[in-house]
Every structure is written in structure tokens, then in C-alpha cells.
Coordinates of C-alpha atoms and ligand atoms in Angstrom, one line a residue:
X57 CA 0.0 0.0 0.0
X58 CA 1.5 3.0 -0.9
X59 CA -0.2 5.5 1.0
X60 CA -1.7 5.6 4.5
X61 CA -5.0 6.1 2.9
X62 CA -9.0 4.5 4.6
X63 CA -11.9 4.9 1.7
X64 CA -15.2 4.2 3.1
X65 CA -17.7 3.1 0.4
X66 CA -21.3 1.9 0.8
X67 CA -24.8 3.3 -0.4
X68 CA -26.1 6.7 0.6
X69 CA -27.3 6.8 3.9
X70 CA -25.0 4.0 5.2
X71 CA -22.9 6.8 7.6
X72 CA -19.7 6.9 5.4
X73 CA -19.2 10.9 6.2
X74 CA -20.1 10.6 10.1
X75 CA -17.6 7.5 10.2
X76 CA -15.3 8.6 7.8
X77 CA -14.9 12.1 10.7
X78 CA -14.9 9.5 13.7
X79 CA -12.3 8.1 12.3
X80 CA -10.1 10.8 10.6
X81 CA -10.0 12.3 14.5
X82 CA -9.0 9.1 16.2
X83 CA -5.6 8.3 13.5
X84 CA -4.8 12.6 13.2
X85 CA -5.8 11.7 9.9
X86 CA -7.1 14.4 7.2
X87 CA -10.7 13.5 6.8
X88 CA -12.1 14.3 3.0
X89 CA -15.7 13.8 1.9
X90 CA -15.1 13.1 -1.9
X91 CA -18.7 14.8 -3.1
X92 CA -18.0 17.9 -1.1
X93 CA -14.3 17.6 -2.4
X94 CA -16.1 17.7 -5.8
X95 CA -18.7 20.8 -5.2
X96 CA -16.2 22.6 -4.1
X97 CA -13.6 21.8 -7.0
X98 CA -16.3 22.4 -10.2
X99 CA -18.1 25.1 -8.4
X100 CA -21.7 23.8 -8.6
X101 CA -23.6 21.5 -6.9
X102 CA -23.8 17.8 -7.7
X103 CA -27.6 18.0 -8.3
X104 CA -26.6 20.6 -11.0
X105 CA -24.4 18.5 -12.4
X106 CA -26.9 15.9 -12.9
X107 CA -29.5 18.3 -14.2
X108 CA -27.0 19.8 -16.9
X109 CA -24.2 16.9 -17.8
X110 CA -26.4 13.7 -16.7
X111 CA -24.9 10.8 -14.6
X112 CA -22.4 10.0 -17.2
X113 CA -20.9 14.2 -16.6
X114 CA -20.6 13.7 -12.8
X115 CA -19.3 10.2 -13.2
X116 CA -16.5 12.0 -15.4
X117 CA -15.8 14.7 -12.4
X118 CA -15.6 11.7 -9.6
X119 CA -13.3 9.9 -11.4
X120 CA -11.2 13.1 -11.6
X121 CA -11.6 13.8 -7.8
X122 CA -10.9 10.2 -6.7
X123 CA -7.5 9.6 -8.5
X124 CA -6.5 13.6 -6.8
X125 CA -7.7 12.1 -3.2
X126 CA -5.3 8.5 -4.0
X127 CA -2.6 11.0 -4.2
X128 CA -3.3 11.6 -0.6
X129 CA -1.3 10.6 2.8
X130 CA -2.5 9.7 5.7
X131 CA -6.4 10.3 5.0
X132 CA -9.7 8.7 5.5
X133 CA -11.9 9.7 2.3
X134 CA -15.7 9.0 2.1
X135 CA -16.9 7.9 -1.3
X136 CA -20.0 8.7 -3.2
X137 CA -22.1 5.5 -2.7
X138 CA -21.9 5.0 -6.9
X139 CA -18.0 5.5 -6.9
X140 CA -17.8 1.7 -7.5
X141 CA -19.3 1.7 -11.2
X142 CA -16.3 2.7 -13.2
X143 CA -14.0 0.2 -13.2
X144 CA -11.0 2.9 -13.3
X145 CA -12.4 4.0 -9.5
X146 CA -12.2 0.9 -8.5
X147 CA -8.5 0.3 -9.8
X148 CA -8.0 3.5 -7.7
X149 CA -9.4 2.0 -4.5
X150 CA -6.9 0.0 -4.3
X151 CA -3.8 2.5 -3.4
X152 CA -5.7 2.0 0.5
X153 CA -7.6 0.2 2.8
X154 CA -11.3 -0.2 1.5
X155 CA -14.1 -0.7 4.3
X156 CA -17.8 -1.1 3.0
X157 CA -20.6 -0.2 5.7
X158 CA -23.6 -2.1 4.5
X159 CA -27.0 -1.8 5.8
X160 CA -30.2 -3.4 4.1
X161 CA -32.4 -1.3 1.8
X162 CA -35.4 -0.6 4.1
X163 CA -32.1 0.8 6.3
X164 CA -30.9 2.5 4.2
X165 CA -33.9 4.4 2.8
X166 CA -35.3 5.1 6.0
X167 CA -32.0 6.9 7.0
X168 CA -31.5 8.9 3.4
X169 CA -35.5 10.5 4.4
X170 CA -34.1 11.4 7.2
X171 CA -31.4 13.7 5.7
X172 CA -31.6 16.8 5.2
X173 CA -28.8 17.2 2.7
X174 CA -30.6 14.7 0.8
X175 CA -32.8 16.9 -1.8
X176 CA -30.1 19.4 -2.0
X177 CA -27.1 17.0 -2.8
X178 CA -28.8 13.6 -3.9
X179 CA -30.4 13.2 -7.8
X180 CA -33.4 10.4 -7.5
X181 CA -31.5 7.9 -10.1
X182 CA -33.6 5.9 -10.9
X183 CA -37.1 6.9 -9.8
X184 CA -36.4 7.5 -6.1
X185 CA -38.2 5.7 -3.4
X186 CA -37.4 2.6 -1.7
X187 CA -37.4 0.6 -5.5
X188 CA -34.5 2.5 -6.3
X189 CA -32.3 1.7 -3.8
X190 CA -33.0 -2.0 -4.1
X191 CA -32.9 -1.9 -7.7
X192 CA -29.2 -0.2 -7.6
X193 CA -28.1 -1.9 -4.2
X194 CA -28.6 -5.2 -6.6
X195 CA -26.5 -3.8 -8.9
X196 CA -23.5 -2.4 -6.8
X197 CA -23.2 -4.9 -4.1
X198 CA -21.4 -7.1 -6.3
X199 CA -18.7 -4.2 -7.3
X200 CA -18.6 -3.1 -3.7
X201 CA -17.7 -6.7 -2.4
X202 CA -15.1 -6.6 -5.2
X203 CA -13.2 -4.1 -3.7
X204 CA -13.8 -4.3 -0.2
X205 CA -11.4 -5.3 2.8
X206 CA -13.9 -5.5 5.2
X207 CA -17.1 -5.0 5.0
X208 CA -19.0 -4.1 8.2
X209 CA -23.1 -4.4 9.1
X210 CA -23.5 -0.2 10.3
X211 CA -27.5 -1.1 10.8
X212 CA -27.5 -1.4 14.6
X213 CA -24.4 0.0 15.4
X214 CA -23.8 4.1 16.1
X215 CA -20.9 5.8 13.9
X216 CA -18.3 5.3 16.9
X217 CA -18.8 1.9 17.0
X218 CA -18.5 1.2 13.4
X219 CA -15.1 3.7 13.7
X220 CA -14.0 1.2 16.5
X221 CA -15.3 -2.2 14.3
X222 CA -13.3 -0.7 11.1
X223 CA -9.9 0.2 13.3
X224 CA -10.4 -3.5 14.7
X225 CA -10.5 -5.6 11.1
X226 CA -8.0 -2.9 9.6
X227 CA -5.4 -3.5 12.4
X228 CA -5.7 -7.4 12.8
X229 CA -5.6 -7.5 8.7
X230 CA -2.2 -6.8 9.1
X231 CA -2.1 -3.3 7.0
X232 CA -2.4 -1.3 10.0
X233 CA -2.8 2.1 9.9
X234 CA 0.2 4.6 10.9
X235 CA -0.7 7.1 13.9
X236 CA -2.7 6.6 17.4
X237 CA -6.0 5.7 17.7
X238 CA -7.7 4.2 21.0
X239 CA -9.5 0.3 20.5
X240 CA -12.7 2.1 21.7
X241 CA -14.2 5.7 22.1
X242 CA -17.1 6.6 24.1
X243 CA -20.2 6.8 22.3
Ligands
S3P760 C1 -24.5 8.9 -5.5 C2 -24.3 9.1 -4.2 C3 -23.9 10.5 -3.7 C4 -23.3 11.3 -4.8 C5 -24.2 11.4 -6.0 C6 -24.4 10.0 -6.6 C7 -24.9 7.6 -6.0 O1 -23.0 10.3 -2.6 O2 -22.0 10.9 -5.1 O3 -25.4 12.0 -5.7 O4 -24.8 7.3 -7.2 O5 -25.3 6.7 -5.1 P1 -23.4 9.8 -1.1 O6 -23.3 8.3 -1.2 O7 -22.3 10.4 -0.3 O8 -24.7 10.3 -0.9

């Protein structure tokens, strides 16, 4: 591994960005949200994006942020939950540790509607609702998996304890991470 570098991938609404921070704190680690990394970069939000370019122009833009953010040292870096489709992102996950926070879809959609961010940020991509998540989870599980070191069940447990289940399998996979962190945090 070339870098110190910790992606966290998973659908929307799995906790990558509240994790991703729990995390970042506990190594002294950078923390970078790719999407905001994005907005920022282009100027625009990625709702815009959509409405002007389509999927395909925002695709284009991620791809660009992502290989920037591999450059990185010693940073945990939330993904957007569709970074997995292009299979030169995926090649790119692998300059760091990958952890996948998976949730089921009824999870999942149940804690998107509960974000505010949501309409602002988040196109409907394929109809929106409850359908669409199942219909795309069926589609990216498989590329997440593919790339995944771990892959850790967020559903029952708070962003703290997925930090601590993530800093657990990273550490005993034998790719531990430089810099201090505690086993546990309180929640
Ligand atoms: C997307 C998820 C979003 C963002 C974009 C596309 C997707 O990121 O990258 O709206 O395809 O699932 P979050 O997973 O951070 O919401």
C-alpha cells in the first residue's frame, strides 16, 4: 500500500461521512468527503451537475476527484455510494484500505429520508423511493464486495462503534494504519 489512505464506500445513507470524521479524529488523519471535495472543486452542486451533464458528466468529475484524493497521505476519504461503477475508481481504490458499511435497503432508505442534505445533494437515479435503492443496491453490491477489505453491518451500530469495528479488522488485517487511535471511544 503505498499510501496511509482508509476509503469508506457503501450506499447513501449507510454513515460513510459521520464515520469517515470519527475516524479521521482518532488516526490525526485528514478527513475528505469526496462529493464535497467535488462541489467545491467544479463550483456547482452535484444535483446541477446531474441536471446539466447527466450521470455520465458527474461520473467524469468523480473519477477526476478520486485519483487527486489516492494521491493523498494519511487520510480517510468517504466515497460517493456509486463511486464503485467505473471500473478505473475501483482500480484506484486500491492504493488504500477499502471498508464497506452495508445496511439493508429498508435501512438505508429510512435513514436517506431522514437527511436533510438529501434533496439538495442527492439526484433520484432511478425513480427514487425505496425501489431504487433495491434496484441499484442489486446492482452495486457485487462491485462493492469486489473491492472491499472489510465489509461491516452499520445497521444497529452508532458511527463510533462502526469507527471502532473498522480500526479492529483494519489493524488485525495486518495493513495497520500509521498514527494513534484508541480500541474504543465513548459513544
Ligand atoms: C450517488 C451518491 C452520492 C453522490 C451522488 C451519486 C450515488 O454520494 O455521489 O449523488 O450514485 O449513489 P453519497 O453516497 O455520499 O450520498
Amino acid at each position: 500500500m503505498p499510501n496511509d489512505l482508509l476509503y469508506l464506500i457503501g450506499y447513501r445513507g449507510s454513515g460513510k461521512t459521520m464515520v469517515g470524521r470519527s475516524i479521521a479524529v482518532r488516526l490525526g488523519w485528514q478527513f475528505c468527503d469526496a462529493d464535497v471535495v467535488l462541489e467545491d472543486r467544479f463550483g456547482t452542486t452535484i444535483r446541477e451537475i446531474f441536471a446539466e451533464e447527466g450521470e455520465s458528466g458527474f461520473r467524469a468529475k468523480e473519477s477526476i476527484i478520486l485519483a487527486e484524493l489516492s494521491l493523498l497521505d494519511r487520510a480517510v476519504i468517504a466515497t460517493g455510494g456509486g463511486v464503485v461503477l467505473r471500473e478505473e475508481n475501483r482500480s484506484l481504490l486500491s492504493t488504500g484500505f477499502v471498508a464497506w458499511l452495508t445496511a439493508d435497503a429498508a435501512t438505508l432508505w429510512a435513514r436517506i429520508q431522514g437527511d436533510s442534505t438529501t434533496a439538495a445533494r442527492r439526484p433520484a437515479l432511478a425513480g427514487g423511493g425505496i425501489e431504487e435503492v433495491e434496484r441499484l443496491l442489486a446492482v452495486r453490491e457485487p462491485l462493492y464486495r469486489s473491492v472491499a477489505n472489510i465489509e461491516v453491518a452499520v445497521g444497529a451500530l452508532s458511527p463510533e462503534r462502526a469507527a471502532d469495528a473498522i480500526l479492529a479488522a483494519w489493524t488485525s488485517s495486518g495493513r495497520k494504519p500509521s498514527g494513534f487511535f484508541s480500541s474504543s471511544s465513548p459513544e
